[in-house]
PDB file of C-alpha atoms in Angstrom:
ATOM      1  CA  MET A  92     -65.419  31.704  -7.667  1.00 51.00           C
ATOM      2  CA  ASP A  93     -66.055  35.302  -6.175  1.00 53.00           C
ATOM      3  CA  ILE A  94     -64.471  38.532  -7.247  1.00 50.00           C
ATOM      4  CA  SER A  95     -61.728  38.333  -4.490  1.00 54.00           C
ATOM      5  CA  ASP A  96     -60.615  34.920  -5.825  1.00 54.00           C
ATOM      6  CA  LYS A  97     -60.468  36.144  -9.348  1.00 49.00           C
ATOM      7  CA  SER A  98     -58.334  39.066  -8.397  1.00 53.00           C
ATOM      8  CA  ARG A  99     -55.962  36.784  -6.355  1.00 52.00           C
ATOM      9  CA  THR A 100     -55.620  34.645  -9.462  1.00 51.00           C
ATOM     10  CA  ARG A 101     -54.848  37.644 -11.656  1.00 52.00           C
ATOM     11  CA  MET A 102     -52.243  38.975  -9.200  1.00 50.00           C
ATOM     12  CA  ALA A 103     -50.637  35.486  -8.961  1.00 47.00           C
ATOM     13  CA  ASP A 104     -50.524  35.300 -12.702  1.00 49.00           C
ATOM     14  CA  SER A 105     -48.985  38.709 -13.067  1.00 47.00           C
ATOM     15  CA  VAL A 106     -46.423  37.939 -10.332  1.00 44.00           C
ATOM     16  CA  TYR A 107     -45.497  34.800 -12.286  1.00 44.00           C
ATOM     17  CA  CYS A 108     -45.185  36.592 -15.541  1.00 46.00           C
ATOM     18  CA  VAL A 109     -42.857  39.316 -13.994  1.00 44.00           C
ATOM     19  CA  GLU A 110     -40.881  36.704 -11.935  1.00 43.00           C
ATOM     20  CA  LEU A 111     -40.116  34.389 -14.891  1.00 46.00           C
ATOM     21  CA  PRO A 112     -37.576  36.607 -16.693  1.00 51.00           C
ATOM     22  CA  ASP A 113     -35.898  37.459 -13.341  1.00 56.00           C
ATOM     23  CA  GLU A 114     -35.504  33.806 -12.759  1.00 55.00           C
ATOM     24  CA  ARG A 115     -34.216  33.163 -16.136  1.00 54.00           C
ATOM     25  CA  HIS A 116     -31.722  36.161 -15.780  1.00 52.00           C
ATOM     26  CA  ARG A 117     -30.475  34.660 -12.611  1.00 55.00           C
ATOM     27  CA  HIS A 118     -29.852  31.292 -14.073  1.00 54.00           C
ATOM     28  CA  GLN A 119     -27.942  33.030 -16.950  1.00 55.00           C
ATOM     29  CA  THR A 120     -25.875  34.988 -14.615  1.00 54.00           C
ATOM     30  CA  LYS A 121     -25.152  31.823 -12.542  1.00 56.00           C
ATOM     31  CA  GLU A 122     -23.957  30.090 -15.546  1.00 56.00           C
ATOM     32  CA  GLN A 123     -21.749  33.047 -16.868  1.00 56.00           C
ATOM     33  CA  ASN A 124     -20.079  33.090 -13.477  1.00 52.00           C
ATOM     34  CA  ARG A 125     -19.626  29.364 -13.533  1.00 56.00           C
ATOM     35  CA  ASN A 126     -17.836  29.577 -16.955  1.00 55.00           C
ATOM     36  CA  ARG A 127     -15.230  32.091 -15.626  1.00 62.00           C
ATOM     37  CA  GLY A 128     -11.985  30.754 -14.336  1.00 72.00           C
ATOM     38  CA  TRP A 129     -11.115  27.162 -13.568  1.00 76.00           C
ATOM     39  CA  THR A 130     -14.194  24.967 -13.025  1.00 78.00           C
ATOM     40  CA  ASP A 131     -15.059  21.397 -12.516  1.00 78.00           C
ATOM     41  CA  ARG A 132     -15.474  20.805 -16.212  1.00 79.00           C
ATOM     42  CA  HIS A 133     -11.891  21.967 -16.736  1.00 83.00           C
ATOM     43  CA  THR A 134     -10.775  19.536 -14.072  1.00 84.00           C
ATOM     44  CA  LEU A 135     -12.729  16.807 -15.805  1.00 83.00           C
ATOM     45  CA  VAL A 136     -11.280  17.530 -19.229  1.00 83.00           C
ATOM     46  CA  LEU A 137      -7.658  17.705 -17.716  1.00 86.00           C
ATOM     47  CA  MET A 138      -8.025  14.266 -16.046  1.00 85.00           C
ATOM     48  CA  THR A 139      -9.790  12.667 -18.995  1.00 85.00           C
ATOM     49  CA  CYS A 140      -6.786  13.994 -21.315  1.00 85.00           C
ATOM     50  CA  THR A 141      -4.473  12.479 -18.876  1.00 86.00           C
ATOM     51  CA  GLY A 142      -6.260   9.254 -18.772  1.00 84.00           C
ATOM     52  CA  GLN A 143      -6.381   8.952 -22.731  1.00 85.00           C
ATOM     53  CA  CYS A 144      -2.487   9.471 -22.796  1.00 86.00           C
ATOM     54  CA  ILE A 145      -2.060   6.724 -20.219  1.00 84.00           C
ATOM     55  CA  ALA A 146      -4.441   4.470 -22.127  1.00 84.00           C
ATOM     56  CA  TYR A 147      -2.503   5.053 -25.422  1.00 84.00           C
ATOM     57  CA  MET A 148       0.913   4.707 -23.865  1.00 85.00           C
ATOM     58  CA  THR A 149       0.071   1.468 -22.275  1.00 83.00           C
ATOM     59  CA  ARG A 150      -1.628   0.149 -25.407  1.00 84.00           C
ATOM     60  CA  GLY A 151       1.418   0.815 -27.466  1.00 84.00           C
ATOM     61  CA  CYS A 152       4.229   0.011 -25.135  1.00 85.00           C
ATOM     62  CA  LEU A 153       4.443  -3.667 -25.981  1.00 86.00           C
ATOM     63  CA  SER A 154       4.786  -2.824 -29.770  1.00 87.00           C
ATOM     64  CA  VAL A 155       7.852  -0.925 -29.016  1.00 87.00           C
ATOM     65  CA  ALA A 156       9.330  -3.134 -26.306  1.00 87.00           C
ATOM     66  CA  ILE A 157       8.919  -6.404 -28.336  1.00 87.00           C
ATOM     67  CA  VAL A 158      11.624  -5.275 -30.587  1.00 86.00           C
ATOM     68  CA  ALA A 159      14.182  -5.440 -27.712  1.00 85.00           C
ATOM     69  CA  MET A 160      12.589  -8.302 -26.125  1.00 86.00           C
ATOM     70  CA  VAL A 161      13.053 -10.911 -28.849  1.00 86.00           C
ATOM     71  CA  SER A 162      16.332 -12.101 -30.471  1.00 78.00           C
ATOM     72  CA  PRO A 163      16.987 -10.660 -34.027  1.00 72.00           C
ATOM     73  CA  HIS A 164      17.936 -14.172 -35.001  1.00 60.00           C
ATOM     74  CA  SER A 165      14.786 -15.951 -33.692  1.00 55.00           C
ATOM     75  CA  SER A 166      13.781 -19.003 -35.453  1.00 48.00           C
ATOM     76  CA  SER A 167      11.314 -18.309 -38.338  1.00 49.00           C
ATOM     77  CA  THR A 168       9.326 -20.582 -40.570  1.00 46.00           C
ATOM     78  CA  HIS A 169      10.513 -18.733 -43.523  1.00 48.00           C
ATOM     79  CA  GLY A 170      14.271 -19.796 -42.833  1.00 46.00           C
ATOM     80  CA  ALA A 171      16.608 -18.539 -45.440  1.00 44.00           C
ATOM     81  CA  GLU A 172      13.874 -16.715 -47.389  1.00 49.00           C
ATOM     82  CA  LYS A 173      13.644 -14.171 -44.472  1.00 48.00           C
ATOM     83  CA  HIS A 174      15.959 -11.720 -46.177  1.00 53.00           C
ATOM     84  CA  ALA A 175      15.434 -12.704 -49.710  1.00 56.00           C
ATOM     85  CA  ASP A 176      13.914  -9.195 -50.613  1.00 60.00           C
ATOM     86  CA  VAL A 177      16.813  -7.288 -49.100  1.00 62.00           C
ATOM     87  CA  CYS A 178      19.011  -5.465 -51.594  1.00 67.00           C
ATOM     88  CA  PRO A 179      22.603  -6.872 -51.595  1.00 69.00           C
ATOM     89  CA  MET A 180      25.557  -4.591 -50.534  1.00 65.00           C
ATOM     90  CA  PRO A 181      27.545  -3.041 -53.521  1.00 69.00           C
ATOM     91  CA  THR A 182      30.538  -4.649 -54.558  1.00 68.00           C
ATOM     92  CA  GLY A 183      33.656  -3.677 -52.692  1.00 62.00           C
ATOM     93  CA  ALA A 184      31.896  -1.842 -50.049  1.00 59.00           C
ATOM     94  CA  ASN A 185      33.422  -2.078 -46.619  1.00 59.00           C
ATOM     95  CA  TYR A 186      30.610  -2.508 -44.191  1.00 53.00           C
ATOM     96  CA  THR A 187      30.810  -3.717 -40.564  1.00 53.00           C
ATOM     97  CA  ARG A 188      27.454  -4.636 -38.982  1.00 50.00           C
ATOM     98  CA  ALA A 189      27.045  -3.288 -35.363  1.00 49.00           C
ATOM     99  CA  SER A 190      26.719  -5.688 -32.834  1.00 50.00           C
ATOM    100  CA  GLU A 191      23.152  -6.550 -32.013  1.00 56.00           C
ATOM    101  CA  LYS A 192      22.008  -7.191 -28.543  1.00 66.00           C
ATOM    102  CA  GLU A 193      20.254 -10.555 -28.240  1.00 72.00           C
ATOM    103  CA  GLY A 194      16.747 -10.584 -26.936  1.00 75.00           C
ATOM    104  CA  GLU A 195      15.603 -12.518 -23.857  1.00 81.00           C
ATOM    105  CA  PHE A 196      12.874 -14.345 -25.922  1.00 84.00           C
ATOM    106  CA  ASP A 197      13.167 -16.691 -28.905  1.00 85.00           C
ATOM    107  CA  TRP A 198       9.704 -15.919 -30.488  1.00 87.00           C
ATOM    108  CA  ASP A 199       9.175 -16.229 -34.245  1.00 86.00           C
ATOM    109  CA  GLU A 200       7.338 -13.622 -36.219  1.00 87.00           C
ATOM    110  CA  GLN A 201       4.015 -15.540 -36.109  1.00 89.00           C
ATOM    111  CA  LEU A 202       4.067 -15.828 -32.385  1.00 90.00           C
ATOM    112  CA  GLN A 203       4.984 -12.067 -32.107  1.00 89.00           C
ATOM    113  CA  GLY A 204       1.977 -11.258 -34.104  1.00 89.00           C
ATOM    114  CA  LEU A 205      -0.166 -13.446 -31.887  1.00 91.00           C
ATOM    115  CA  VAL A 206       1.179 -11.625 -28.772  1.00 91.00           C
ATOM    116  CA  LEU A 207       0.545  -8.177 -30.174  1.00 90.00           C
ATOM    117  CA  GLY A 208      -2.851  -9.123 -31.722  1.00 90.00           C
ATOM    118  CA  SER A 209      -4.161 -10.842 -28.785  1.00 90.00           C
ATOM    119  CA  TYR A 210      -5.082  -7.509 -26.978  1.00 90.00           C
ATOM    120  CA  PHE A 211      -7.541  -6.640 -29.845  1.00 88.00           C
ATOM    121  CA  TYR A 212      -9.094 -10.101 -29.565  1.00 88.00           C
ATOM    122  CA  GLY A 213     -10.395  -9.075 -26.014  1.00 87.00           C
ATOM    123  CA  TYR A 214     -10.990  -5.615 -26.932  1.00 87.00           C
ATOM    124  CA  VAL A 215     -13.133  -6.074 -30.219  1.00 85.00           C
ATOM    125  CA  SER A 216     -15.141  -8.891 -28.493  1.00 80.00           C
ATOM    126  CA  SER A 217     -16.345  -6.841 -25.640  1.00 79.00           C
ATOM    127  CA  CYS A 218     -16.990  -3.324 -27.019  1.00 77.00           C
ATOM    128  CA  LEU A 219     -20.840  -3.786 -26.678  1.00 77.00           C
ATOM    129  CA  PHE A 220     -20.607  -5.174 -23.391  1.00 81.00           C
ATOM    130  CA  GLY A 221     -18.164  -2.322 -22.394  1.00 80.00           C
ATOM    131  CA  GLY A 222     -20.880   0.247 -23.322  1.00 79.00           C
ATOM    132  CA  LEU A 223     -23.451  -1.535 -21.269  1.00 84.00           C
ATOM    133  CA  VAL A 224     -21.190  -1.869 -18.245  1.00 84.00           C
ATOM    134  CA  ALA A 225     -20.441   1.855 -18.426  1.00 82.00           C
ATOM    135  CA  ASP A 226     -24.089   2.860 -18.511  1.00 82.00           C
ATOM    136  CA  TYR A 227     -24.868   0.474 -15.624  1.00 85.00           C
ATOM    137  CA  PHE A 228     -22.033   1.450 -13.160  1.00 86.00           C
ATOM    138  CA  GLY A 229     -21.452   5.077 -14.285  1.00 83.00           C
ATOM    139  CA  GLY A 230     -18.798   6.670 -16.632  1.00 83.00           C
ATOM    140  CA  ARG A 231     -16.676   7.926 -13.687  1.00 84.00           C
ATOM    141  CA  LEU A 232     -15.999   4.461 -12.083  1.00 88.00           C
ATOM    142  CA  MET A 233     -15.505   2.502 -15.191  1.00 87.00           C
ATOM    143  CA  TYR A 234     -13.169   5.156 -16.729  1.00 87.00           C
ATOM    144  CA  GLY A 235     -10.893   4.781 -13.647  1.00 87.00           C
ATOM    145  CA  VAL A 236     -11.265   1.105 -13.371  1.00 88.00           C
ATOM    146  CA  SER A 237     -10.276   0.616 -17.070  1.00 89.00           C
ATOM    147  CA  ASN A 238      -7.154   2.774 -16.854  1.00 88.00           C
ATOM    148  CA  VAL A 239      -5.918   1.570 -13.503  1.00 90.00           C
ATOM    149  CA  GLY A 240      -6.620  -2.088 -14.256  1.00 90.00           C
ATOM    150  CA  PHE A 241      -4.891  -1.948 -17.638  1.00 90.00           C
ATOM    151  CA  ALA A 242      -1.864  -0.053 -15.983  1.00 88.00           C
ATOM    152  CA  ILE A 243      -1.585  -2.966 -13.434  1.00 92.00           C
ATOM    153  CA  LEU A 244      -1.677  -5.684 -16.180  1.00 91.00           C
ATOM    154  CA  SER A 245       1.082  -3.838 -18.109  1.00 89.00           C
ATOM    155  CA  LEU A 246       3.240  -3.876 -15.029  1.00 90.00           C
ATOM    156  CA  LEU A 247       2.678  -7.580 -14.745  1.00 92.00           C
ATOM    157  CA  SER A 248       3.540  -8.127 -18.644  1.00 90.00           C
ATOM    158  CA  PRO A 249       7.313  -8.886 -17.856  1.00 89.00           C
ATOM    159  CA  ILE A 250       6.495 -11.390 -15.311  1.00 92.00           C
ATOM    160  CA  SER A 251       3.851 -12.999 -17.459  1.00 91.00           C
ATOM    161  CA  ALA A 252       6.364 -13.239 -20.443  1.00 90.00           C
ATOM    162  CA  ARG A 253       8.990 -14.687 -18.285  1.00 90.00           C
ATOM    163  CA  THR A 254       6.800 -17.172 -16.985  1.00 92.00           C
ATOM    164  CA  SER A 255       5.228 -18.448 -20.300  1.00 90.00           C
ATOM    165  CA  VAL A 256       4.116 -16.983 -23.559  1.00 90.00           C
ATOM    166  CA  GLY A 257       0.652 -18.281 -23.070  1.00 91.00           C
ATOM    167  CA  LEU A 258       0.276 -16.328 -19.803  1.00 93.00           C
ATOM    168  CA  LEU A 259       1.465 -13.168 -21.729  1.00 92.00           C
ATOM    169  CA  ILE A 260      -1.220 -13.590 -24.433  1.00 93.00           C
ATOM    170  CA  ALA A 261      -3.918 -14.251 -21.655  1.00 94.00           C
ATOM    171  CA  ASN A 262      -2.599 -10.992 -19.944  1.00 93.00           C
ATOM    172  CA  ARG A 263      -3.226  -9.083 -23.311  1.00 92.00           C
ATOM    173  CA  VAL A 264      -6.543 -10.600 -23.899  1.00 92.00           C
ATOM    174  CA  ILE A 265      -7.778  -9.523 -20.384  1.00 93.00           C
ATOM    175  CA  SER A 266      -6.166  -6.085 -20.905  1.00 90.00           C
ATOM    176  CA  GLY A 267      -8.391  -5.728 -23.884  1.00 89.00           C
ATOM    177  CA  LEU A 268     -11.429  -6.795 -22.083  1.00 89.00           C
ATOM    178  CA  ILE A 269     -10.716  -4.330 -19.352  1.00 89.00           C
ATOM    179  CA  GLN A 270     -10.060  -1.377 -21.828  1.00 87.00           C
ATOM    180  CA  SER A 271     -13.291  -1.919 -23.647  1.00 85.00           C
ATOM    181  CA  PRO A 272     -15.461   0.376 -21.477  1.00 85.00           C
ATOM    182  CA  LEU A 273     -13.024   3.215 -21.855  1.00 86.00           C
ATOM    183  CA  TYR A 274     -14.529   5.134 -24.667  1.00 85.00           C
ATOM    184  CA  PRO A 275     -18.130   4.465 -23.719  1.00 85.00           C
ATOM    185  CA  SER A 276     -17.231   5.679 -20.246  1.00 86.00           C
ATOM    186  CA  LEU A 277     -15.643   8.934 -21.625  1.00 85.00           C
ATOM    187  CA  ASN A 278     -18.901   9.622 -23.641  1.00 84.00           C
ATOM    188  CA  SER A 279     -20.946   8.917 -20.610  1.00 83.00           C
ATOM    189  CA  LEU A 280     -18.853  11.435 -18.642  1.00 83.00           C
ATOM    190  CA  MET A 281     -19.263  14.024 -21.303  1.00 83.00           C
ATOM    191  CA  ALA A 282     -22.979  13.580 -21.438  1.00 83.00           C
ATOM    192  CA  SER A 283     -23.680  13.819 -17.831  1.00 82.00           C
ATOM    193  CA  ARG A 284     -21.237  16.679 -16.852  1.00 81.00           C
ATOM    194  CA  ILE A 285     -20.755  18.913 -19.851  1.00 81.00           C
ATOM    195  CA  PRO A 286     -23.579  21.108 -21.212  1.00 82.00           C
ATOM    196  CA  ALA A 287     -24.719  20.166 -24.668  1.00 83.00           C
ATOM    197  CA  HIS A 288     -23.411  23.442 -26.252  1.00 84.00           C
ATOM    198  CA  LEU A 289     -19.799  22.663 -24.936  1.00 81.00           C
ATOM    199  CA  ARG A 290     -19.831  19.034 -25.442  1.00 78.00           C
ATOM    200  CA  ALA A 291     -18.407  18.917 -28.863  1.00 83.00           C
ATOM    201  CA  LYS A 292     -15.385  21.102 -27.906  1.00 83.00           C
ATOM    202  CA  TYR A 293     -14.523  19.286 -24.761  1.00 80.00           C
ATOM    203  CA  ASN A 294     -14.900  15.968 -26.211  1.00 78.00           C
ATOM    204  CA  SER A 295     -12.684  16.855 -29.113  1.00 82.00           C
ATOM    205  CA  ILE A 296     -10.071  17.951 -26.737  1.00 80.00           C
ATOM    206  CA  CYS A 297     -10.224  14.800 -24.590  1.00 78.00           C
ATOM    207  CA  LEU A 298      -9.960  12.604 -27.822  1.00 78.00           C
ATOM    208  CA  ALA A 299      -7.226  14.510 -29.175  1.00 78.00           C
ATOM    209  CA  ALA A 300      -4.969  13.407 -26.228  1.00 63.00           C
TER     210      ALA A 300
END
């Protein structure tokens, strides 16, 4: 290597050493400008918060609706012992019980528990596969498919219940299977689209929904 080559090497090294801080400063400035105002990550957090609200509402809607779906005098295996633990009315009390609206379905308590618990049979049995599916297909796709699919099955629940209770149970099991990738997809979205120093804050906001 001659003297001219050595001088060019030193010049290149000096230019590199001078340009490196400028490059870092430019990246920091770009990151600061990106953090100002409404950005894509804020839109992501808003959409995932909305998705979490929809997921919880569709998951718990049957637990509320089943009170009006079944008859209050549905047959039970406990028979006369069903109200044995209720305190009697005071002597001489004038009490008129309000008329109760009869439900459409004559399900006993055991069958109601099976209908409500069938969702978690599908959900628990596929949580591991839900994470693998979210990693394979991507968090954005599986998060949308999970929420939209569960919403469609929830809309079909009245038709399933009127057809047969077995079809409703199958509907709930499939709903649990579809919703199993929801949380793995959310974690995949946070890991791929949110910087590490902001991930804990935004993930907490999404889960708080």
